[in-house]
């Protein structure tokens, strides 16, 4: 049913993504699908990796670790943008299209008051994607 999953990850907050990561891994195992882990970072020194190259290496090691942990075929897809908070949705949608993903599995947050006025990244991606999106809370 699904052959290529795209899983956006925030390497700075992996502890908040356990449920989404394990859900993606179980889906990939069930459908014998590959998983592409997408990391969106900025060119300025911050978070995991002071350079875009370091960021890409961190993401690659993470993807390899998930592959070994769950017995999956995995890929790392680092994307460097000017402002990740603003360009995240577009980066996810573009990566899904470029990588021929047929399912996006992404973590969400517990909704609060601001969500009544501003949609979440998961909501925006689910609204705009031409493929299925599984938002895991």
PDB file of C-alpha atoms in Angstrom:
ATOM      1  CA  UNK A   1       0.000   0.000   0.000  1.00  0.00           C
ATOM      2  CA  UNK A   2       2.785   2.442   0.927  1.00  0.00           C
ATOM      3  CA  UNK A   3       6.260   2.182  -0.534  1.00  0.00           C
ATOM      4  CA  UNK A   4       8.054   5.348   0.584  1.00  0.00           C
ATOM      5  CA  UNK A   5       7.347   7.180   3.813  1.00  0.00           C
ATOM      6  CA  UNK A   6       8.575  10.696   4.495  1.00  0.00           C
ATOM      7  CA  UNK A   7       9.138  11.483   8.159  1.00  0.00           C
ATOM      8  CA  UNK A   8      10.082  15.071   9.075  1.00  0.00           C
ATOM      9  CA  UNK A   9      12.268  15.114  12.190  1.00  0.00           C
ATOM     10  CA  UNK A  10      13.521  17.839  14.478  1.00  0.00           C
ATOM     11  CA  UNK A  11      16.915  16.629  15.625  1.00  0.00           C
ATOM     12  CA  UNK A  12      16.815  19.087  18.531  1.00  0.00           C
ATOM     13  CA  UNK A  13      13.614  17.575  19.941  1.00  0.00           C
ATOM     14  CA  UNK A  14      13.736  13.852  19.207  1.00  0.00           C
ATOM     15  CA  UNK A  15      12.497  13.087  22.728  1.00  0.00           C
ATOM     16  CA  UNK A  16       9.134  14.599  21.767  1.00  0.00           C
ATOM     17  CA  UNK A  17       8.873  12.496  18.633  1.00  0.00           C
ATOM     18  CA  UNK A  18       9.003   8.938  20.017  1.00  0.00           C
ATOM     19  CA  UNK A  19       5.394   8.125  19.198  1.00  0.00           C
ATOM     20  CA  UNK A  20       5.569   9.458  15.631  1.00  0.00           C
ATOM     21  CA  UNK A  21       8.913   7.763  14.961  1.00  0.00           C
ATOM     22  CA  UNK A  22       7.751   4.376  16.235  1.00  0.00           C
ATOM     23  CA  UNK A  23       4.467   4.722  14.309  1.00  0.00           C
ATOM     24  CA  UNK A  24       6.372   5.443  11.102  1.00  0.00           C
ATOM     25  CA  UNK A  25       8.694   2.495  11.715  1.00  0.00           C
ATOM     26  CA  UNK A  26       5.803   0.093  12.334  1.00  0.00           C
ATOM     27  CA  UNK A  27       4.026   1.270   9.189  1.00  0.00           C
ATOM     28  CA  UNK A  28       7.214   0.829   7.173  1.00  0.00           C
ATOM     29  CA  UNK A  29       7.690  -2.676   8.568  1.00  0.00           C
ATOM     30  CA  UNK A  30       4.078  -3.586   7.825  1.00  0.00           C
ATOM     31  CA  UNK A  31       4.245  -2.419   4.205  1.00  0.00           C
ATOM     32  CA  UNK A  32       7.934  -3.222   3.606  1.00  0.00           C
ATOM     33  CA  UNK A  33       8.405   0.451   2.787  1.00  0.00           C
ATOM     34  CA  UNK A  34      11.488   2.640   2.879  1.00  0.00           C
ATOM     35  CA  UNK A  35      11.631   5.658   5.168  1.00  0.00           C
ATOM     36  CA  UNK A  36      13.165   9.005   4.300  1.00  0.00           C
ATOM     37  CA  UNK A  37      13.887  11.175   7.331  1.00  0.00           C
ATOM     38  CA  UNK A  38      13.673  14.847   6.445  1.00  0.00           C
ATOM     39  CA  UNK A  39      15.562  17.403   8.479  1.00  0.00           C
ATOM     40  CA  UNK A  40      15.020  21.089   7.814  1.00  0.00           C
ATOM     41  CA  UNK A  41      17.736  23.339   9.176  1.00  0.00           C
ATOM     42  CA  UNK A  42      19.174  26.771   8.654  1.00  0.00           C
ATOM     43  CA  UNK A  43      22.539  27.809   7.324  1.00  0.00           C
ATOM     44  CA  UNK A  44      23.373  29.587  10.577  1.00  0.00           C
ATOM     45  CA  UNK A  45      25.039  27.750  13.456  1.00  0.00           C
ATOM     46  CA  UNK A  46      22.302  26.339  15.668  1.00  0.00           C
ATOM     47  CA  UNK A  47      21.004  23.084  17.024  1.00  0.00           C
ATOM     48  CA  UNK A  48      22.597  19.864  15.844  1.00  0.00           C
ATOM     49  CA  UNK A  49      25.404  20.940  13.560  1.00  0.00           C
ATOM     50  CA  UNK A  50      27.127  24.257  13.244  1.00  0.00           C
ATOM     51  CA  UNK A  51      27.318  23.934   9.482  1.00  0.00           C
ATOM     52  CA  UNK A  52      24.931  22.523   6.879  1.00  0.00           C
ATOM     53  CA  UNK A  53      27.382  19.643   6.387  1.00  0.00           C
ATOM     54  CA  UNK A  54      27.370  18.791  10.107  1.00  0.00           C
ATOM     55  CA  UNK A  55      23.579  18.987  10.136  1.00  0.00           C
ATOM     56  CA  UNK A  56      23.439  16.551   7.223  1.00  0.00           C
ATOM     57  CA  UNK A  57      25.830  14.163   8.986  1.00  0.00           C
ATOM     58  CA  UNK A  58      23.713  14.221  12.174  1.00  0.00           C
ATOM     59  CA  UNK A  59      20.608  13.445  10.143  1.00  0.00           C
ATOM     60  CA  UNK A  60      22.375  10.667   8.238  1.00  0.00           C
ATOM     61  CA  UNK A  61      23.534   9.034  11.485  1.00  0.00           C
ATOM     62  CA  UNK A  62      20.020   9.334  12.915  1.00  0.00           C
ATOM     63  CA  UNK A  63      18.479   7.703   9.812  1.00  0.00           C
ATOM     64  CA  UNK A  64      21.042   4.892   9.875  1.00  0.00           C
ATOM     65  CA  UNK A  65      20.337   4.307  13.569  1.00  0.00           C
ATOM     66  CA  UNK A  66      16.593   4.080  12.971  1.00  0.00           C
ATOM     67  CA  UNK A  67      17.220   1.686  10.103  1.00  0.00           C
ATOM     68  CA  UNK A  68      19.307  -0.595  12.306  1.00  0.00           C
ATOM     69  CA  UNK A  69      16.898  -0.311  15.233  1.00  0.00           C
ATOM     70  CA  UNK A  70      13.825  -1.308  13.204  1.00  0.00           C
ATOM     71  CA  UNK A  71      15.357  -3.246  10.300  1.00  0.00           C
ATOM     72  CA  UNK A  72      14.340  -0.683   7.693  1.00  0.00           C
ATOM     73  CA  UNK A  73      15.718   0.787   4.515  1.00  0.00           C
ATOM     74  CA  UNK A  74      16.252   4.433   5.433  1.00  0.00           C
ATOM     75  CA  UNK A  75      17.491   7.617   3.807  1.00  0.00           C
ATOM     76  CA  UNK A  76      18.378  11.040   5.138  1.00  0.00           C
ATOM     77  CA  UNK A  77      17.230  14.152   3.307  1.00  0.00           C
ATOM     78  CA  UNK A  78      18.645  17.350   4.823  1.00  0.00           C
ATOM     79  CA  UNK A  79      17.236  20.639   3.554  1.00  0.00           C
ATOM     80  CA  UNK A  80      18.806  23.966   4.424  1.00  0.00           C
ATOM     81  CA  UNK A  81      16.549  27.024   4.310  1.00  0.00           C
ATOM     82  CA  UNK A  82      16.831  30.631   5.438  1.00  0.00           C
ATOM     83  CA  UNK A  83      14.102  30.399   8.116  1.00  0.00           C
ATOM     84  CA  UNK A  84      12.997  26.865   9.053  1.00  0.00           C
ATOM     85  CA  UNK A  85       9.984  28.044  11.070  1.00  0.00           C
ATOM     86  CA  UNK A  86       8.579  29.870   8.047  1.00  0.00           C
ATOM     87  CA  UNK A  87       9.689  27.504   5.279  1.00  0.00           C
ATOM     88  CA  UNK A  88       9.069  24.154   6.988  1.00  0.00           C
ATOM     89  CA  UNK A  89       5.712  23.379   5.369  1.00  0.00           C
ATOM     90  CA  UNK A  90       6.985  24.105   1.873  1.00  0.00           C
ATOM     91  CA  UNK A  91      10.147  22.066   2.508  1.00  0.00           C
ATOM     92  CA  UNK A  92       8.094  19.042   3.629  1.00  0.00           C
ATOM     93  CA  UNK A  93       5.762  19.241   0.639  1.00  0.00           C
ATOM     94  CA  UNK A  94       8.647  19.686  -1.802  1.00  0.00           C
ATOM     95  CA  UNK A  95      10.598  16.777  -0.299  1.00  0.00           C
ATOM     96  CA  UNK A  96       7.520  14.543  -0.522  1.00  0.00           C
ATOM     97  CA  UNK A  97       7.112  15.417  -4.184  1.00  0.00           C
ATOM     98  CA  UNK A  98      10.818  15.138  -5.057  1.00  0.00           C
ATOM     99  CA  UNK A  99      11.179  11.818  -3.255  1.00  0.00           C
ATOM    100  CA  UNK A 100       7.956  10.273  -4.580  1.00  0.00           C
ATOM    101  CA  UNK A 101       6.671   9.738  -1.042  1.00  0.00           C
ATOM    102  CA  UNK A 102       3.247   8.198  -0.755  1.00  0.00           C
ATOM    103  CA  UNK A 103       2.742   8.887   2.967  1.00  0.00           C
ATOM    104  CA  UNK A 104       3.983  11.616   5.286  1.00  0.00           C
ATOM    105  CA  UNK A 105       4.142  10.662   8.964  1.00  0.00           C
ATOM    106  CA  UNK A 106       4.736  13.632  11.212  1.00  0.00           C
ATOM    107  CA  UNK A 107       4.592  14.503  14.868  1.00  0.00           C
ATOM    108  CA  UNK A 108       2.172  17.066  16.181  1.00  0.00           C
ATOM    109  CA  UNK A 109       1.809  18.934  19.415  1.00  0.00           C
ATOM    110  CA  UNK A 110      -1.020  19.199  21.890  1.00  0.00           C
ATOM    111  CA  UNK A 111      -3.249  21.967  20.516  1.00  0.00           C
ATOM    112  CA  UNK A 112      -3.665  25.160  22.494  1.00  0.00           C
ATOM    113  CA  UNK A 113      -5.215  28.593  22.179  1.00  0.00           C
ATOM    114  CA  UNK A 114      -2.891  29.775  19.358  1.00  0.00           C
ATOM    115  CA  UNK A 115      -4.101  26.892  17.184  1.00  0.00           C
ATOM    116  CA  UNK A 116      -7.509  28.548  16.966  1.00  0.00           C
ATOM    117  CA  UNK A 117      -5.861  31.417  15.100  1.00  0.00           C
ATOM    118  CA  UNK A 118      -2.864  29.819  13.369  1.00  0.00           C
ATOM    119  CA  UNK A 119      -2.822  26.372  11.849  1.00  0.00           C
ATOM    120  CA  UNK A 120      -0.093  23.950  12.813  1.00  0.00           C
ATOM    121  CA  UNK A 121       2.556  22.642  10.463  1.00  0.00           C
ATOM    122  CA  UNK A 122       0.786  19.279  10.443  1.00  0.00           C
ATOM    123  CA  UNK A 123      -2.503  20.955   9.567  1.00  0.00           C
ATOM    124  CA  UNK A 124      -0.963  22.947   6.749  1.00  0.00           C
ATOM    125  CA  UNK A 125       0.850  19.949   5.298  1.00  0.00           C
ATOM    126  CA  UNK A 126      -2.267  17.755   5.531  1.00  0.00           C
ATOM    127  CA  UNK A 127      -4.334  20.443   3.805  1.00  0.00           C
ATOM    128  CA  UNK A 128      -1.880  21.001   0.957  1.00  0.00           C
ATOM    129  CA  UNK A 129      -0.327  17.592   0.336  1.00  0.00           C
ATOM    130  CA  UNK A 130      -1.467  15.531  -2.605  1.00  0.00           C
ATOM    131  CA  UNK A 131      -0.760  12.349  -0.614  1.00  0.00           C
ATOM    132  CA  UNK A 132      -1.897  10.921   2.704  1.00  0.00           C
ATOM    133  CA  UNK A 133      -0.596  12.561   5.865  1.00  0.00           C
ATOM    134  CA  UNK A 134      -0.590  10.804   9.227  1.00  0.00           C
ATOM    135  CA  UNK A 135      -0.271  13.376  12.013  1.00  0.00           C
ATOM    136  CA  UNK A 136       0.665  11.652  15.277  1.00  0.00           C
ATOM    137  CA  UNK A 137      -0.075  13.442  18.543  1.00  0.00           C
TER     138      UNK A 137
END
